[in-house]
XYZ file of C-alpha atoms in Angstrom:
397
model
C -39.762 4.407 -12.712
C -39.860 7.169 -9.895
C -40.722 4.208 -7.543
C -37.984 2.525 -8.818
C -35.420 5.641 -7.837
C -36.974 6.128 -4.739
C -35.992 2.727 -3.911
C -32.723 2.778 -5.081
C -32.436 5.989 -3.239
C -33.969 3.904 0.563
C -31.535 1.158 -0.090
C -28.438 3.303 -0.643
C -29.462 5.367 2.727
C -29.542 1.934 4.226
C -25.969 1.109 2.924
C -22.637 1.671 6.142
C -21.392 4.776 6.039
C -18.441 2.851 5.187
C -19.640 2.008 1.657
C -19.142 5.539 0.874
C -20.731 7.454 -1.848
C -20.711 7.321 -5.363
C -19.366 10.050 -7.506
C -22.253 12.763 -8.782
C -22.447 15.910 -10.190
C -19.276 18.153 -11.306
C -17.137 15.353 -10.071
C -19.055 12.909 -12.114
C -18.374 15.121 -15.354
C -14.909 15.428 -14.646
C -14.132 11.449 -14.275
C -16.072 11.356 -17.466
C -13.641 14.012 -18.911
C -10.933 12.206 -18.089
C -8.557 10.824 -20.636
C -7.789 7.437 -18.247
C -11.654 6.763 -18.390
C -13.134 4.949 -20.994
C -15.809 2.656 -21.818
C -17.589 3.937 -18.618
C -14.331 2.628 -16.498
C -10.983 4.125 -15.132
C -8.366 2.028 -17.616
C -4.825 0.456 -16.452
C -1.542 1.588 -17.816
C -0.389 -1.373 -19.686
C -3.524 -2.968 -20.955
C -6.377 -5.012 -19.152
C -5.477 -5.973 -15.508
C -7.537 -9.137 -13.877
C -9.114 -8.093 -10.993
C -10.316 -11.141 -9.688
C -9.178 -14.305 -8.980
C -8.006 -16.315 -12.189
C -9.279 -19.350 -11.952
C -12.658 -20.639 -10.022
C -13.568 -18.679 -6.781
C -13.844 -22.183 -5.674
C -10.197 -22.789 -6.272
C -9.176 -19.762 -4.276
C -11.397 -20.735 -1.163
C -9.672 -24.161 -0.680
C -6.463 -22.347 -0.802
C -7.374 -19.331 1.703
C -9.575 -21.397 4.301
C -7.639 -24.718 4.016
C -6.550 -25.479 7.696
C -2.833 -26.766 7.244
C -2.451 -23.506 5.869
C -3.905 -20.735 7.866
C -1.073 -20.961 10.722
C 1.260 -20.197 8.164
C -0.646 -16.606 7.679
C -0.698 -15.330 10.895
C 2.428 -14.754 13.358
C 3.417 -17.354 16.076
C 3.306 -14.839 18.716
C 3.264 -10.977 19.244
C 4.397 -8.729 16.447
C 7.207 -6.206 18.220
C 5.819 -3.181 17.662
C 7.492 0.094 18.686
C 6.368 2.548 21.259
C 6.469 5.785 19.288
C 5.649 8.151 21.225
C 5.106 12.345 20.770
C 8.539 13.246 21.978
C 9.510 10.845 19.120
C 8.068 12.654 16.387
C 8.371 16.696 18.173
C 12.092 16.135 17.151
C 12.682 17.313 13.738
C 14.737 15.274 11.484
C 18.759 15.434 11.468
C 18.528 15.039 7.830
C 14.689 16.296 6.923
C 13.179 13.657 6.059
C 12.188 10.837 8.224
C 10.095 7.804 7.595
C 7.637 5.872 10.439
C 6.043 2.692 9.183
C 2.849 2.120 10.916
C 2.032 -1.459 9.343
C 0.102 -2.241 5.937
C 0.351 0.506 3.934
C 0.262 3.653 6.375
C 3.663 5.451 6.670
C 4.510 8.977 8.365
C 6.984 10.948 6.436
C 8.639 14.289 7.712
C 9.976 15.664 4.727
C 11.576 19.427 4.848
C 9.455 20.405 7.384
C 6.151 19.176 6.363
C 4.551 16.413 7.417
C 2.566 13.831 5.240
C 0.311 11.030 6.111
C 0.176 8.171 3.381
C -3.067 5.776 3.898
C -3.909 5.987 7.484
C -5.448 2.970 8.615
C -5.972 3.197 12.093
C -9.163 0.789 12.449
C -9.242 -2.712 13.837
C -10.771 -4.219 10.572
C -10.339 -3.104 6.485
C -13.767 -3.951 6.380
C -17.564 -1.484 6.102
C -18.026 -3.548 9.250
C -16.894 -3.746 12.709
C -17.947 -7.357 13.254
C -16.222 -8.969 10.293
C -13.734 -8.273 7.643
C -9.629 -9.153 8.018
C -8.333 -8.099 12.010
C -4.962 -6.414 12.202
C -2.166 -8.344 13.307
C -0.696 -6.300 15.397
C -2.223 -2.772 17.569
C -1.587 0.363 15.932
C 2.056 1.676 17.027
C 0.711 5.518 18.016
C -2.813 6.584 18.453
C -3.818 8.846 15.853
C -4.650 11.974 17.380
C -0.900 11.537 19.117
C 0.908 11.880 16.057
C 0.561 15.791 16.116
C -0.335 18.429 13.406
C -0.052 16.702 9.753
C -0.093 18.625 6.528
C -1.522 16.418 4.397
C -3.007 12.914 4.329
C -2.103 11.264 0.871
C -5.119 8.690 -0.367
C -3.895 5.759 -2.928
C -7.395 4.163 -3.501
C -10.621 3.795 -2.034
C -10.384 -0.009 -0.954
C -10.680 -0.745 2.656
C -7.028 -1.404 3.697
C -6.307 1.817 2.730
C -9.183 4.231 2.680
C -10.486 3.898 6.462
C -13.342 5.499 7.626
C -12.728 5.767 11.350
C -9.389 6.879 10.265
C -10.754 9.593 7.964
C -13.286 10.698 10.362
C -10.998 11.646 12.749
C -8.971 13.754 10.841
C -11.965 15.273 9.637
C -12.045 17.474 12.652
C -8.464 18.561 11.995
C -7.334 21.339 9.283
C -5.579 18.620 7.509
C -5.654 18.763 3.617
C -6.542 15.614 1.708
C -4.971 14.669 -1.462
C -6.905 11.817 -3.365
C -7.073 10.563 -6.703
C -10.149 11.452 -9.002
C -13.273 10.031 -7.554
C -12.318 9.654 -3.978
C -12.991 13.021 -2.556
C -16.713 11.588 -3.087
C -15.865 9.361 -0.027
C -14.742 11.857 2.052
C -17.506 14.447 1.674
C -19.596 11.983 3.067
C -17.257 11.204 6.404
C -17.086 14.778 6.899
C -14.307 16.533 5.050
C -15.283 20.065 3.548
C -14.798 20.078 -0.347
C -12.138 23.383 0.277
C -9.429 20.885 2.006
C -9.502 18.103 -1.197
C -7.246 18.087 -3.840
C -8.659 15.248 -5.743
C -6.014 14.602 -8.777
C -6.384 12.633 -12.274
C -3.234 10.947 -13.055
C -0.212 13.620 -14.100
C -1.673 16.592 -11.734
C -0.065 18.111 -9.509
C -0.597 20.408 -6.178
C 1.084 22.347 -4.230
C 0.495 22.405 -0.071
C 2.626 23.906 2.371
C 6.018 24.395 -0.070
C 5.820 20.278 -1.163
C 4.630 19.238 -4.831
C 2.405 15.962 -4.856
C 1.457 13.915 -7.987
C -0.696 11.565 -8.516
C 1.147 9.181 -11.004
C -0.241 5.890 -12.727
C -0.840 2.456 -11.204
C -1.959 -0.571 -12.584
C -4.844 -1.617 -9.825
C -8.631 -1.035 -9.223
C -11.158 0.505 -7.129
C -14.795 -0.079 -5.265
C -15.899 -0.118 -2.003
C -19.859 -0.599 -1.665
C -22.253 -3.218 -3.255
C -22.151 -1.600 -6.729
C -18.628 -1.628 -7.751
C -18.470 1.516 -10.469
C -14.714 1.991 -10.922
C -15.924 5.573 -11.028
C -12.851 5.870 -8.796
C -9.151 6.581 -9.331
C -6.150 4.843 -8.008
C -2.790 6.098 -7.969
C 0.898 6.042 -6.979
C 2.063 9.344 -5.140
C 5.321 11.617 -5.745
C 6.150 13.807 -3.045
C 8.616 16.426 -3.655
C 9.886 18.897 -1.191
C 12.473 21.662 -1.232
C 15.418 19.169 -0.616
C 13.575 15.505 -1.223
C 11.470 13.050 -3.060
C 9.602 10.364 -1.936
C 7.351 7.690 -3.307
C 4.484 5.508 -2.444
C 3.413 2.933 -4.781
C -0.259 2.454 -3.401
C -0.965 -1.003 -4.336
C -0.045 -2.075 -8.109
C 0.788 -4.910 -10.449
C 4.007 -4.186 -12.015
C 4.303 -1.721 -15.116
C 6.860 -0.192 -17.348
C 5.383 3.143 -15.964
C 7.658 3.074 -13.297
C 10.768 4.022 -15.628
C 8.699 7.238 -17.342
C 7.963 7.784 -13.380
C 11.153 8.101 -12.230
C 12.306 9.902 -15.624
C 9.857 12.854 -14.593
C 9.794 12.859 -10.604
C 12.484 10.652 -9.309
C 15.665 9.759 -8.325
C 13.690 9.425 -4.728
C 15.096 9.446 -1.467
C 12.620 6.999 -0.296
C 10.266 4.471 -2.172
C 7.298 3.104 -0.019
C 6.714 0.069 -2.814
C 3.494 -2.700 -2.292
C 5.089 -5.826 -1.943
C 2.779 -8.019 -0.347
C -0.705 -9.766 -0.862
C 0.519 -11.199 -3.961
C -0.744 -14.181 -5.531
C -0.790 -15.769 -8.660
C -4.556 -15.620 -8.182
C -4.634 -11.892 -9.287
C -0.774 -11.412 -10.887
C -1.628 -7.888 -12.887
C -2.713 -5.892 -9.515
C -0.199 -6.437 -6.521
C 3.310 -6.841 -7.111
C 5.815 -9.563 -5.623
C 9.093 -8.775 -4.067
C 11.389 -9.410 -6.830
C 8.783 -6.813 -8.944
C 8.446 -4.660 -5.898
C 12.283 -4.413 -6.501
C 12.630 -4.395 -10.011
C 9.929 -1.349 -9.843
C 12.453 0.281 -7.343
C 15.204 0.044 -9.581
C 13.065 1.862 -12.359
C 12.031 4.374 -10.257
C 15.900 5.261 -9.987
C 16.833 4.807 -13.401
C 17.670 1.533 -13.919
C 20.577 1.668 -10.750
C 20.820 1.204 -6.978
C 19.991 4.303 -5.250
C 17.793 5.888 -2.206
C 16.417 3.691 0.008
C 13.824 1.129 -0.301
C 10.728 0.619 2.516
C 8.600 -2.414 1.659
C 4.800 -1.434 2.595
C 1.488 -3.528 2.592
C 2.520 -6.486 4.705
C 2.574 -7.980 8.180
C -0.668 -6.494 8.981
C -3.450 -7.573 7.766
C -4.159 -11.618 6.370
C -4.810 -10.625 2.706
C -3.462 -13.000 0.797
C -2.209 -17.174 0.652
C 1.097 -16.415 1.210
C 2.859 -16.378 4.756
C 2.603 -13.727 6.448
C 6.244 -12.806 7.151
C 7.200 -13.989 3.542
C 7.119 -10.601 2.053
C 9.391 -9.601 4.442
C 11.749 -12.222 3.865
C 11.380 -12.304 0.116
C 12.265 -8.207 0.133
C 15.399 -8.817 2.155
C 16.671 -11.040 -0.274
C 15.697 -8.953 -3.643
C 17.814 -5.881 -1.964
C 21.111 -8.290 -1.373
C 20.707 -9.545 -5.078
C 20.590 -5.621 -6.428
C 22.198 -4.481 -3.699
C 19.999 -1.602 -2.894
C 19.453 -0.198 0.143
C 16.112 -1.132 1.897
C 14.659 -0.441 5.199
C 13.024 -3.093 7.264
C 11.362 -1.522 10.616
C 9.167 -2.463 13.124
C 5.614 -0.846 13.311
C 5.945 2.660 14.679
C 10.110 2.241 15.021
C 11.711 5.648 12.709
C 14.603 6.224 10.612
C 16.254 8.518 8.361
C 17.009 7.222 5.401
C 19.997 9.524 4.988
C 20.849 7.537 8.665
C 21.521 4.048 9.965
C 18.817 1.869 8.445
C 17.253 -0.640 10.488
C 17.831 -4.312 9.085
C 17.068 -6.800 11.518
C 14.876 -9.577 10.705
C 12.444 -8.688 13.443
C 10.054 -11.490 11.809
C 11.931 -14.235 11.820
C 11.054 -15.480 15.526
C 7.638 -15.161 14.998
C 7.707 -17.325 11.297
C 8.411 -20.732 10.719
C 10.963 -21.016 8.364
C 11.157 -19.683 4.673
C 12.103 -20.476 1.647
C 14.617 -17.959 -0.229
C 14.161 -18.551 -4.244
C 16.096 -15.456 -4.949
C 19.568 -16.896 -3.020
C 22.135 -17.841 -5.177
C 23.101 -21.061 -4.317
C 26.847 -21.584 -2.799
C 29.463 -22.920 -5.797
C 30.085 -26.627 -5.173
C 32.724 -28.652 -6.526
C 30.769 -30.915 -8.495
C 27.040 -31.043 -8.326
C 26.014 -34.760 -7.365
C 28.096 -33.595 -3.925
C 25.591 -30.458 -2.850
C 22.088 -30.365 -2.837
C 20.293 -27.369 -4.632
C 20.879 -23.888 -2.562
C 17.942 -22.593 -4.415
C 15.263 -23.502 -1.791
C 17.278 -23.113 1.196
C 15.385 -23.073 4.644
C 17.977 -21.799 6.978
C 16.242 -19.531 9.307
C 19.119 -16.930 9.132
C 22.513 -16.428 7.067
């Protein structure tokens, strides 16, 4: 057997940095402690969640590689990205809180004079490897080390997209503190970050950094990173509240009834960050469409219009079957049906959601044209004289 270990123990010094490391010791005991663990596995709110693809692996390949399809994943031409620059973010906000989407997942927010930094991905690939593994879309808005002193980088989960090493080891050399779900901090110790600058949080805890309160709350998702996939690691939504806001990032998630006991204890937010792309009906329980993106929203708020929404985890990366500007698309037409507020940037371009919102359909010349399920169709004088307005591919209204 002690050849055995020492084996195991040459192959996992063989494994990328990337891969990580697994949980050990008093973290170990802790995850074990934990009333979300069970059966030697973190458990989702709500029941079992799939995790892979329903369906045959097989199935899912024709989809993703088929060639017909692939053009419809990528954009036609170059995303607009904006030029934020340090002058940009050296302002403080009018209102105190300010939002900067950087693409994917990774958003800037300036709330009451702290600054937070929600999944930076800053690499070329979401991938342990700088060969292979999905290529951004479009070039990061802002080098990192330009976006200036940050008091906290948030962590959903440790899956590539969002948990980056080069990312991670460049803040490393900052005095940044890390908040992470249960598990994660693992991760980190190994890029580099001392154990005094993580707060590594079970679902329902709370800390306190620089005068803001951040929770982890529940999601319904999953975790692993290397070639031995644990789930000794947590995965959460975030609640930031300051002296005068709230914010919210969903992570990535399926949709829940969560959201309502959420909002109930944390919300209304200003601002919702809320996953709305790299659905599919491939995995239905883990990532959320935009009609549940929105309907999530609305829960977070109690039930009603309010705040403003920022749809997160598209136009970035190819993920999923979907088009790539469909999320996009889809979002803008969930807000007009609830008429809620949302916010649809370019990479790197802030606002203030207490401000003028921007709106534009940046995507639109860069997309072939898109179906809009959720537009009601016109009324008609008698239906034999109209065709259906459900499936309407006007490329603007």
């Amino acid at each position: 057997m002690t050849g055995f270990r020492s084996l195991g123990s040459v192959l996992r010094a063989l494994e990328p940095a990337g891969f990580g490391a697994e949980p050990s010791g008093e973290r170990l005991a802790r995850i074990h402690a934990s009333p979300h663990f069970e059966n030697g596995v973190f458990q989702n709110p709500g029941g079992h969640a799939r995790t892979r693809p329903s369906g045959s692996m097989l199935e899912f390949a024709k989809v993703f590689f088929a060639k017909d399809e692939r053009p419809r994943r990528s954009p036609r031409g170059s995303v607009p990205v904006h030029s934020t620059t340090l002058a940009d973010l050296a302002r403080p906000p009018a209102t105190g809180l300010r939002i900067t989407w950087m693409g994917h997942s990774s958003v800037l927010a300036e709330i009451d004079g702290r600054r937070v930094l929600f999944d930076p991905v800053w690499g070329e690939r979401c991938s342990p490897f700088s060969f292979a593994g999905p290529k951004r879309l479009h070039p990061v808005p802002v080098p990192l080390a330009a976006l200036g002193p940050v008091d906290v980088v948030v962590i959903s989960h440790d899956h590539y997209d969002h948990l980056d090493l080069p990312s991670i080891k460049a803040l490393a050399g900052t005095d940044t503190v890390f908040a992470v779900p249960l598990g994660v901090g693992a991760h980190l110790e190994r890029w580099g970050v001392s154990p005094d600058r993580l707060r590594e949080l079970d679902w329902h805890e709370s800390a306190k950094i620089g005068g803001l309160t951040l929770t982890a709350t529940p999601a319904r998702h999953f975790c692993g990173r290397g070639l031995r996939n644990t789930q000794h690691t947590l995965w959460a939504s975030w609640s930031v509240a300051g002296s005068e806001h709230r914010i919210f990032h969903s992570g990535d998630t399926g949709y829940f009834e969560g959201f309502k006991d959420i909002g109930a204890e944390h919300g209304p937010f200003d601002t919702t960050m809320i996953q709305i792309g790299a659905y599919s009906d491939f995995w239905p329980d883990i990532h959320m469409t935009p009609e549940e993106g929105m309907r999530a929203h609305l829960d977070l708020q109690g039930g009603r219009p309010h705040g403003v929404l920022l749809p997160i985890h598209w136009a970035t990366f190819n993920l999923a079957t979907h088009a790539w500007a469909e999320p996009g698309e889809w979002t803008r037409d969930a807000a007009d049906e609830a008429g809620q507020a949302a916010a649809f940037p370019r990479p790197g371009e802030p606002f203030e959601p207490a401000g003028l919102l921007p709106v534009q359909p940046w995507w639109r010349s860069l997309s072939a044209p898109l179906p809009h399920p959720w537009r009601r169709p016109e009324p008609v004088a008698a239906p034999e004289e109209s065709p259906r307005g459900d499936l309407d591919l006007a490329g603007d209204r």
